[in-house]
Coordinates of N, CA and C and ligand atoms in Angstrom, one line a residue:
M1 N 96.9 88.9 126.1 CA 97.4 90.0 124.8 C 96.0 90.9 124.7
T2 N 96.9 92.1 124.5 CA 96.3 92.9 124.2 C 96.4 93.6 122.9
A3 N 94.8 93.3 121.9 CA 95.3 93.9 120.2 C 95.8 95.3 120.6
R4 N 96.9 94.7 118.6 CA 97.2 95.9 118.3 C 97.6 96.7 117.0
L5 N 96.9 98.1 117.0 CA 96.5 98.4 115.4 C 97.7 98.3 114.8
T6 N 97.6 98.2 113.4 CA 98.8 98.0 112.2 C 98.4 98.7 111.6
V7 N 99.1 99.8 111.2 CA 99.3 100.7 110.2 C 99.6 100.5 109.1
L8 N 99.0 100.7 107.6 CA 100.1 100.3 106.5 C 100.3 101.8 105.7
A9 N 101.4 102.1 105.0 CA 101.9 103.3 104.4 C 102.6 103.2 103.5
G10 N 102.8 103.7 102.7 CA 104.3 103.5 101.7 C 103.9 104.6 100.7
P11 N 105.5 104.8 99.4 CA 104.7 105.7 98.4 C 103.4 105.5 97.6
T12 N 103.0 106.6 96.8 CA 102.1 106.3 95.6 C 102.8 105.5 95.2
A13 N 102.0 104.5 94.2 CA 101.6 103.8 93.4 C 102.3 102.5 94.2
V14 N 103.3 102.4 95.1 CA 103.3 101.1 95.5 C 102.7 99.8 95.4
G15 N 101.8 100.0 95.4 CA 99.9 98.9 95.6 C 99.7 98.8 97.2
K16 N 99.2 99.5 98.0 CA 98.6 99.6 99.3 C 96.9 99.2 99.1
G17 N 97.3 99.8 97.9 CA 95.6 99.3 97.8 C 94.9 97.9 97.4
T18 N 96.2 97.5 96.9 CA 96.3 96.4 96.7 C 96.5 95.2 97.1
V19 N 97.0 95.5 97.7 CA 97.8 94.0 99.1 C 97.0 94.5 100.0
A20 N 95.2 95.6 100.5 CA 94.9 96.0 101.7 C 93.6 94.8 100.9
A21 N 93.0 95.0 99.6 CA 92.1 94.4 98.8 C 92.9 92.4 98.9
W22 N 93.8 92.6 98.8 CA 94.3 90.2 99.2 C 93.5 90.5 99.7
I23 N 94.0 91.1 101.7 CA 93.7 91.0 102.0 C 92.0 90.9 102.9
R24 N 91.4 91.8 102.4 CA 90.2 91.5 102.7 C 89.7 90.2 101.6
E25 N 89.7 90.0 100.6 CA 89.2 89.4 100.2 C 89.7 87.8 101.0
H26 N 90.7 87.7 101.6 CA 91.1 86.5 102.0 C 91.7 86.3 103.1
H27 N 91.8 87.1 104.2 CA 91.5 86.8 106.0 C 90.4 87.8 106.0
P28 N 89.6 87.1 106.4 CA 88.2 87.5 106.8 C 88.7 87.9 109.0
E29 N 89.5 87.1 109.1 CA 90.2 87.2 110.7 C 90.7 89.0 111.2
V30 N 91.0 89.5 109.7 CA 91.7 90.7 109.9 C 90.2 91.8 109.2
W31 N 90.8 93.0 110.4 CA 89.3 94.0 110.5 C 90.2 95.6 110.0
L32 N 89.6 95.7 108.7 CA 90.3 97.0 107.7 C 89.1 98.3 107.7
S33 N 90.1 98.8 108.4 CA 89.9 100.0 108.4 C 88.9 100.7 107.4
V34 N 87.0 101.4 107.5 CA 86.7 101.6 106.2 C 87.0 103.4 106.3
S35 N 87.8 103.3 105.8 CA 88.0 105.2 105.4 C 86.4 105.8 105.4
A36 N 87.1 107.7 105.7 CA 86.3 108.1 105.0 C 86.5 109.3 103.7
T37 N 85.7 110.0 102.9 CA 86.8 110.6 102.0 C 85.5 111.6 101.4
T38 N 86.3 112.6 100.4 CA 85.6 113.5 99.8 C 85.4 112.9 98.7
R39 N 85.7 112.0 98.0 CA 85.9 112.2 97.0 C 85.0 111.2 96.8
P40 N 84.8 111.4 95.4 CA 83.2 110.4 94.6 C 83.9 109.2 94.6
A41 N 82.6 108.9 94.5 CA 83.4 106.9 94.5 C 83.6 106.8 93.5
R42 N 84.6 105.4 92.9 CA 84.6 105.6 91.0 C 83.4 103.7 90.6
P43 N 82.8 103.1 89.8 CA 82.3 102.7 89.6 C 82.7 101.6 89.8
G44 N 82.2 100.9 91.0 CA 81.8 99.4 91.4 C 82.3 100.0 93.5
E45 N 82.7 100.8 93.5 CA 82.9 100.8 94.6 C 81.7 101.0 95.8
I46 N 81.4 100.8 96.5 CA 80.3 101.0 97.4 C 80.3 101.0 98.7
D47 N 79.4 102.4 99.1 CA 79.4 103.4 99.9 C 79.4 102.0 101.5
G48 N 80.7 102.5 102.7 CA 80.4 101.7 103.8 C 81.0 100.5 103.9
V49 N 81.7 100.0 102.6 CA 82.3 98.7 102.2 C 83.9 99.8 102.2
H50 N 84.6 100.1 100.9 CA 85.5 100.9 100.3 C 86.1 101.7 100.7
Y51 N 84.5 103.2 101.0 CA 85.6 104.1 102.4 C 83.6 104.5 101.9
R52 N 83.5 105.6 102.6 CA 82.4 106.0 104.0 C 82.4 107.5 102.5
F53 N 81.6 107.4 101.5 CA 81.7 109.0 100.3 C 81.0 109.9 101.7
L54 N 81.5 111.2 101.6 CA 81.8 111.7 102.2 C 81.2 113.4 101.7
S55 N 79.6 114.5 102.5 CA 80.3 115.3 101.6 C 81.2 116.2 102.1
G56 N 81.7 117.3 101.7 CA 83.2 118.3 102.4 C 82.4 118.6 103.9
D57 N 81.2 119.8 103.7 CA 80.5 119.1 105.0 C 80.4 118.5 106.0
E58 N 80.4 117.8 106.0 CA 80.3 116.2 107.0 C 81.1 116.0 107.4
F59 N 82.1 115.9 106.0 CA 83.8 115.9 106.9 C 84.6 116.1 107.7
A60 N 84.3 118.2 107.6 CA 84.5 118.4 108.3 C 84.4 118.2 109.7
R61 N 83.0 118.6 109.8 CA 82.7 118.4 111.3 C 82.7 117.1 111.5
Q62 N 82.8 116.1 111.1 CA 83.5 114.9 112.3 C 84.9 115.0 112.7
V63 N 85.2 116.4 112.1 CA 86.7 116.3 112.5 C 86.8 117.3 113.5
R64 N 86.0 118.8 113.5 CA 85.9 119.4 113.6 C 85.5 118.7 115.7
E65 N 84.6 117.6 115.3 CA 84.2 116.9 116.4 C 85.2 115.8 117.1
G66 N 86.6 116.2 116.2 CA 86.8 114.8 116.8 C 87.2 114.1 116.5
E67 N 85.8 113.4 115.2 CA 85.5 111.7 115.5 C 85.9 110.9 114.6
M68 N 87.6 111.8 113.7 CA 88.3 111.3 113.2 C 89.7 110.8 114.0
L69 N 90.6 109.6 114.1 CA 92.4 109.2 114.0 C 92.5 110.0 113.6
E70 N 92.4 110.5 113.0 CA 93.6 110.5 111.8 C 93.0 111.6 110.7
W71 N 93.5 112.2 109.9 CA 93.0 112.8 108.3 C 94.1 113.6 107.9
A72 N 93.7 113.3 106.6 CA 94.8 114.6 105.7 C 94.1 114.4 103.9
V73 N 94.4 115.6 103.5 CA 94.4 115.9 102.5 C 95.6 115.6 101.2
V74 N 95.0 114.3 100.5 CA 95.8 113.3 100.1 C 95.5 113.9 98.6
H75 N 97.1 114.0 97.6 CA 97.2 114.2 96.2 C 97.0 115.7 96.3
G76 N 96.7 116.3 97.1 CA 95.6 117.9 97.1 C 94.9 117.8 96.7
R77 N 94.0 116.6 96.8 CA 92.5 116.2 95.4 C 91.3 116.7 96.8
A78 N 91.3 115.1 97.4 CA 90.6 114.6 98.2 C 90.4 114.8 99.7
S79 N 89.8 114.9 100.7 CA 89.7 114.5 102.2 C 89.8 113.4 102.6
Y80 N 90.7 113.0 103.3 CA 90.7 110.8 103.5 C 90.4 111.1 105.9
G81 N 89.9 109.7 105.9 CA 90.4 110.3 107.5 C 89.2 109.2 108.2
T82 N 90.3 108.0 109.2 CA 90.2 107.4 109.9 C 88.5 107.4 111.4
P83 N 87.7 106.7 110.8 CA 86.1 107.3 112.0 C 87.1 106.5 113.1
R84 N 87.3 107.8 114.0 CA 87.9 106.3 115.5 C 86.9 105.5 116.1
G85 N 85.2 105.5 116.2 CA 84.7 104.4 117.1 C 85.0 103.3 116.4
P86 N 84.8 103.2 115.2 CA 85.2 101.8 114.7 C 86.8 100.9 115.2
V87 N 87.6 102.3 114.7 CA 88.9 101.2 115.3 C 89.4 101.3 117.0
I88 N 88.6 102.0 117.5 CA 88.5 101.8 119.3 C 87.6 100.5 120.0
E89 N 86.4 100.6 118.9 CA 85.5 99.6 119.0 C 86.4 97.7 119.1
A90 N 87.1 97.3 117.0 CA 87.5 96.7 117.0 C 88.9 96.3 117.8
L91 N 89.8 97.5 118.4 CA 90.7 96.9 119.3 C 90.0 96.4 120.7
A92 N 88.9 97.0 121.0 CA 88.7 96.5 122.2 C 87.5 94.9 122.9
Q93 N 87.5 94.5 120.5 CA 86.9 93.8 120.7 C 88.3 92.1 120.4
G94 N 89.2 93.0 120.7 CA 90.1 91.9 120.4 C 90.8 91.7 119.4
K95 N 89.8 92.2 117.6 CA 90.2 91.8 116.0 C 91.9 92.9 116.2
L96 N 91.9 92.4 115.1 CA 93.3 92.8 114.2 C 92.7 93.4 113.5
P97 N 92.3 95.1 113.5 CA 92.4 96.0 113.3 C 94.0 96.7 111.7
L98 N 93.9 97.0 111.0 CA 94.4 97.4 110.1 C 93.9 98.3 109.1
L99 N 94.7 99.4 109.3 CA 94.7 101.0 109.2 C 96.0 101.1 107.5
E100 N 95.1 101.3 106.1 CA 96.1 101.6 105.2 C 95.8 103.0 104.5
I101 N 96.5 104.3 105.1 CA 96.0 105.1 105.3 C 98.2 106.1 104.1
D102 N 97.5 107.3 104.0 CA 99.0 107.7 103.3 C 100.1 107.8 104.4
L103 N 101.1 108.7 104.3 CA 101.5 109.3 104.8 C 101.8 110.1 106.4
Q104 N 101.2 111.2 105.6 CA 100.4 112.1 106.5 C 99.6 111.2 108.1
G105 N 98.6 110.8 107.6 CA 98.2 109.7 108.1 C 99.2 109.6 109.3
A106 N 99.1 108.4 108.4 CA 100.7 107.2 109.7 C 101.5 107.4 110.3
R107 N 102.2 109.1 110.5 CA 102.7 110.2 110.9 C 102.0 110.5 112.8
Q108 N 100.0 111.0 112.2 CA 99.2 111.6 113.3 C 98.5 110.1 113.9
V109 N 98.9 109.0 113.5 CA 98.7 108.0 114.8 C 99.5 107.3 115.4
R110 N 100.6 107.0 114.5 CA 102.0 106.6 115.2 C 102.1 107.7 116.5
A111 N 101.6 109.4 116.7 CA 102.1 109.8 117.9 C 100.6 110.3 118.6
S112 N 99.3 110.1 118.1 CA 98.9 109.5 119.1 C 98.5 108.1 119.6
M113 N 98.9 107.2 118.8 CA 98.9 105.6 119.1 C 99.8 105.1 119.4
P114 N 101.3 105.2 119.8 CA 102.2 105.4 120.4 C 102.5 103.2 120.4
Q115 N 101.8 102.7 120.4 CA 101.9 101.3 120.5 C 101.3 100.9 120.0
A116 N 100.7 101.2 118.3 CA 100.5 100.2 116.8 C 102.0 100.7 116.4
R117 N 101.5 99.9 115.6 CA 103.2 99.5 114.7 C 102.6 99.2 113.0
S118 N 103.8 100.0 113.2 CA 103.6 100.6 111.5 C 104.7 99.9 110.8
V119 N 103.9 99.8 109.9 CA 104.6 99.0 108.6 C 104.5 99.4 106.9
F120 N 106.0 100.1 106.2 CA 105.8 100.1 105.3 C 106.1 99.9 103.8
L121 N 105.0 100.1 103.1 CA 105.1 99.1 102.2 C 106.0 99.4 101.0
A122 N 107.0 99.3 100.3 CA 108.0 99.8 99.5 C 108.1 99.1 98.2
P123 N 108.5 99.5 97.1 CA 108.4 99.0 96.1 C 110.2 97.7 96.8
P124 N 110.3 97.2 95.2 CA 111.3 96.0 94.5 C 112.5 96.6 94.9
S125 N 112.0 98.4 93.2 CA 113.1 99.2 93.7 C 112.9 100.4 93.5
W126 N 113.9 101.1 93.1 CA 113.4 102.4 93.2 C 112.9 102.9 90.9
D127 N 113.8 101.5 90.1 CA 113.2 102.1 88.7 C 111.5 101.4 89.1
E128 N 111.3 100.6 89.5 CA 110.2 99.7 89.3 C 109.2 100.8 89.8
L129 N 109.2 101.3 90.6 CA 108.3 102.3 91.6 C 108.4 103.1 90.6
V130 N 109.4 104.0 89.9 CA 108.8 104.8 88.3 C 109.0 103.8 87.1
N131 N 108.9 102.9 87.0 CA 108.3 102.8 86.0 C 106.4 102.8 86.2
R132 N 106.1 102.5 87.1 CA 104.8 102.7 88.4 C 104.3 103.7 88.1
L133 N 105.2 104.6 88.2 CA 104.2 106.3 88.6 C 104.3 106.5 86.8
V134 N 105.4 106.9 85.9 CA 105.0 106.9 85.3 C 104.4 106.5 83.3
G135 N 105.0 105.1 83.9 CA 104.4 104.2 83.0 C 103.0 104.3 82.0
R136 N 102.4 105.0 82.9 CA 100.8 104.9 82.0 C 101.4 105.6 81.0
G137 N 102.0 107.0 80.8 CA 102.3 107.6 80.1 C 100.9 108.8 79.7
T138 N 99.9 109.3 80.6 CA 99.3 110.1 80.5 C 99.4 111.4 81.1
E139 N 100.8 111.3 81.9 CA 101.3 112.8 82.5 C 101.9 113.4 81.4
T140 N 102.3 114.8 81.7 CA 102.9 116.3 80.6 C 104.4 115.3 81.9
A141 N 105.5 115.9 81.3 CA 106.4 115.7 82.4 C 106.6 116.7 83.2
E142 N 105.9 117.6 83.3 CA 106.2 118.4 84.4 C 105.2 118.0 84.9
E143 N 104.0 116.8 85.4 CA 103.2 115.8 86.7 C 104.4 115.6 87.0
R144 N 104.8 114.1 85.9 CA 106.0 113.1 85.7 C 106.8 114.2 87.3
A145 N 107.5 114.7 87.0 CA 108.9 115.3 87.6 C 108.1 115.6 89.0
V146 N 106.9 116.6 89.2 CA 105.9 115.8 91.1 C 105.9 115.0 91.8
R147 N 105.1 114.3 91.1 CA 105.5 113.0 91.2 C 106.6 112.1 91.7
L148 N 107.7 111.7 90.8 CA 109.1 111.4 90.7 C 109.7 112.6 92.1
D149 N 109.4 113.8 92.5 CA 109.5 114.4 94.0 C 109.4 114.0 94.8
T150 N 107.4 113.9 94.7 CA 106.7 113.4 96.2 C 107.3 111.7 96.5
A151 N 107.5 111.2 95.4 CA 107.9 109.4 95.5 C 109.0 109.2 96.2
K152 N 110.4 110.4 95.8 CA 111.0 110.1 96.7 C 111.2 110.5 98.1
V153 N 110.4 112.0 98.4 CA 110.2 112.0 99.7 C 109.9 111.0 100.5
E154 N 108.8 110.4 99.4 CA 107.7 109.1 100.8 C 108.8 108.4 100.9
M155 N 110.0 108.0 99.7 CA 110.6 106.5 100.5 C 111.5 106.5 101.0
A156 N 111.8 108.0 101.2 CA 112.7 108.2 102.5 C 112.4 108.1 104.2
A157 N 110.6 108.4 104.1 CA 110.3 108.0 105.4 C 110.3 106.9 106.1
Q158 N 110.6 106.0 104.8 CA 110.6 104.4 105.5 C 111.3 103.8 107.0
Q159 N 112.5 104.8 106.9 CA 113.5 104.7 108.6 C 112.4 105.2 109.2
E160 N 111.3 104.9 109.3 CA 110.4 105.8 110.7 C 109.6 104.6 110.7
F161 N 109.7 104.0 110.3 CA 108.3 102.7 109.9 C 108.9 101.7 111.2
D162 N 108.3 101.6 111.9 CA 109.0 99.6 112.4 C 108.7 98.5 111.8
H163 N 108.5 98.1 110.5 CA 109.1 97.1 109.6 C 108.6 97.6 107.6
V164 N 109.4 97.1 107.5 CA 109.4 97.1 106.0 C 108.8 96.2 105.2
I165 N 108.0 96.2 104.4 CA 107.3 94.7 103.7 C 108.1 95.1 102.0
V166 N 108.4 94.2 101.4 CA 108.3 95.1 99.7 C 107.2 94.2 99.3
N167 N 107.6 94.9 98.0 CA 106.0 94.3 97.5 C 106.3 94.2 96.4
D168 N 107.1 93.2 96.4 CA 108.2 92.1 95.1 C 106.5 91.1 94.4
D169 N 105.6 91.0 95.4 CA 104.6 89.8 94.6 C 103.6 90.7 96.2
I170 N 102.1 90.6 95.3 CA 100.7 90.7 96.1 C 100.8 89.9 98.0
R171 N 100.2 88.8 96.9 CA 100.1 87.5 97.8 C 100.7 87.6 98.6
R172 N 102.3 87.3 98.0 CA 103.7 87.2 99.1 C 103.6 88.5 100.0
A173 N 104.0 89.7 99.9 CA 103.6 90.9 100.4 C 102.4 90.9 102.0
A174 N 101.4 90.2 101.6 CA 99.7 90.5 102.5 C 100.4 89.9 102.9
E175 N 100.5 88.5 102.9 CA 101.0 87.2 103.8 C 102.1 87.7 104.8
E176 N 102.9 88.4 104.3 CA 103.8 88.7 105.5 C 103.2 89.7 106.6
L177 N 102.6 90.9 106.2 CA 101.9 91.7 106.9 C 101.1 91.1 107.4
V178 N 100.5 90.1 107.3 CA 99.2 89.5 108.4 C 99.9 87.9 108.5
S179 N 101.3 87.3 109.1 CA 101.8 86.9 110.0 C 102.6 87.9 110.9
L180 N 102.3 88.8 110.6 CA 103.1 90.2 111.4 C 102.4 90.1 112.0
M181 N 101.2 90.8 111.6 CA 99.8 91.1 112.4 C 100.0 90.6 113.2
R182 N 99.7 89.3 113.8 CA 99.9 87.8 114.1 C 100.2 87.6 115.2
S183 N 101.7 88.2 115.6 CA 102.7 87.5 115.6 C 102.7 87.9 117.4
H184 N 101.8 89.3 117.4 CA 101.7 89.1 118.9 C 100.7 89.0 119.6
Ligands
5GP201 P1 92.3 106.4 96.3 O1 91.0 107.8 96.1 O2 93.1 105.7 95.3 O3 91.1 105.2 96.8 O4 93.3 106.2 97.7 C1 94.6 107.3 97.6 C2 95.3 107.4 98.7 O5 94.6 108.0 100.0 C3 96.0 106.0 98.9 O6 97.5 106.9 99.1 C4 95.5 105.7 100.4 O7 96.7 104.7 101.0 C5 95.0 107.4 101.1 N1 93.7 106.6 102.4 C6 92.7 106.5 102.2 N2 92.2 106.2 103.1 C7 92.4 106.6 104.2 C8 92.8 107.6 105.0 O8 91.8 106.8 106.1 N3 93.3 108.0 106.1 C9 94.7 108.4 105.2 N4 95.5 109.6 105.4 N5 94.7 108.9 103.7 C10 94.2 107.7 103.3

């Protein structure tokens, strides 16, 4: 049995990061890729654990030299990418590798590694996603409209994925994902 890469993507605010954090804490047998990013670390984030925090120049160099398996500018703000070497190594060692990335990145991985399994994390309903997106009340009406348009486009992408998991409950969704990863 050869190890298979799993890619988890989904619309903004669906809770991918929370599901990934749950898996990191409860499933040490899953190997979570540490992404590189040009955004600054948030309080509590550790370099090399949550992200590799890189300068714009260093990120560009790694892209140029083919060191990223995929990469994208997310929300027009910062670059994010998956370092290729550690993923290849994890696969070679028969680990269960998981990438939590955005939709653009998921498409790139599907193109370059067709054997990868792609999983779309979906909200329980459209209204639920809208609540999560606009619920904070910190955005202007215009910003909210842009985010909702983005979410619509992102939701339409779910047909491209091998599996859809509904994030009705973080623990349940995470367990469904881990059993899916173990199933081959
Ligand atoms: P945050 O800055 O909130 O940690 O993450 C913002 C977004 O970046 C999330 O949607 C997350 O899925 C995406 N992201 C994180 N790492 C990667 C990566 O390596 N590649 C791509 N394409 N997106 C990523």
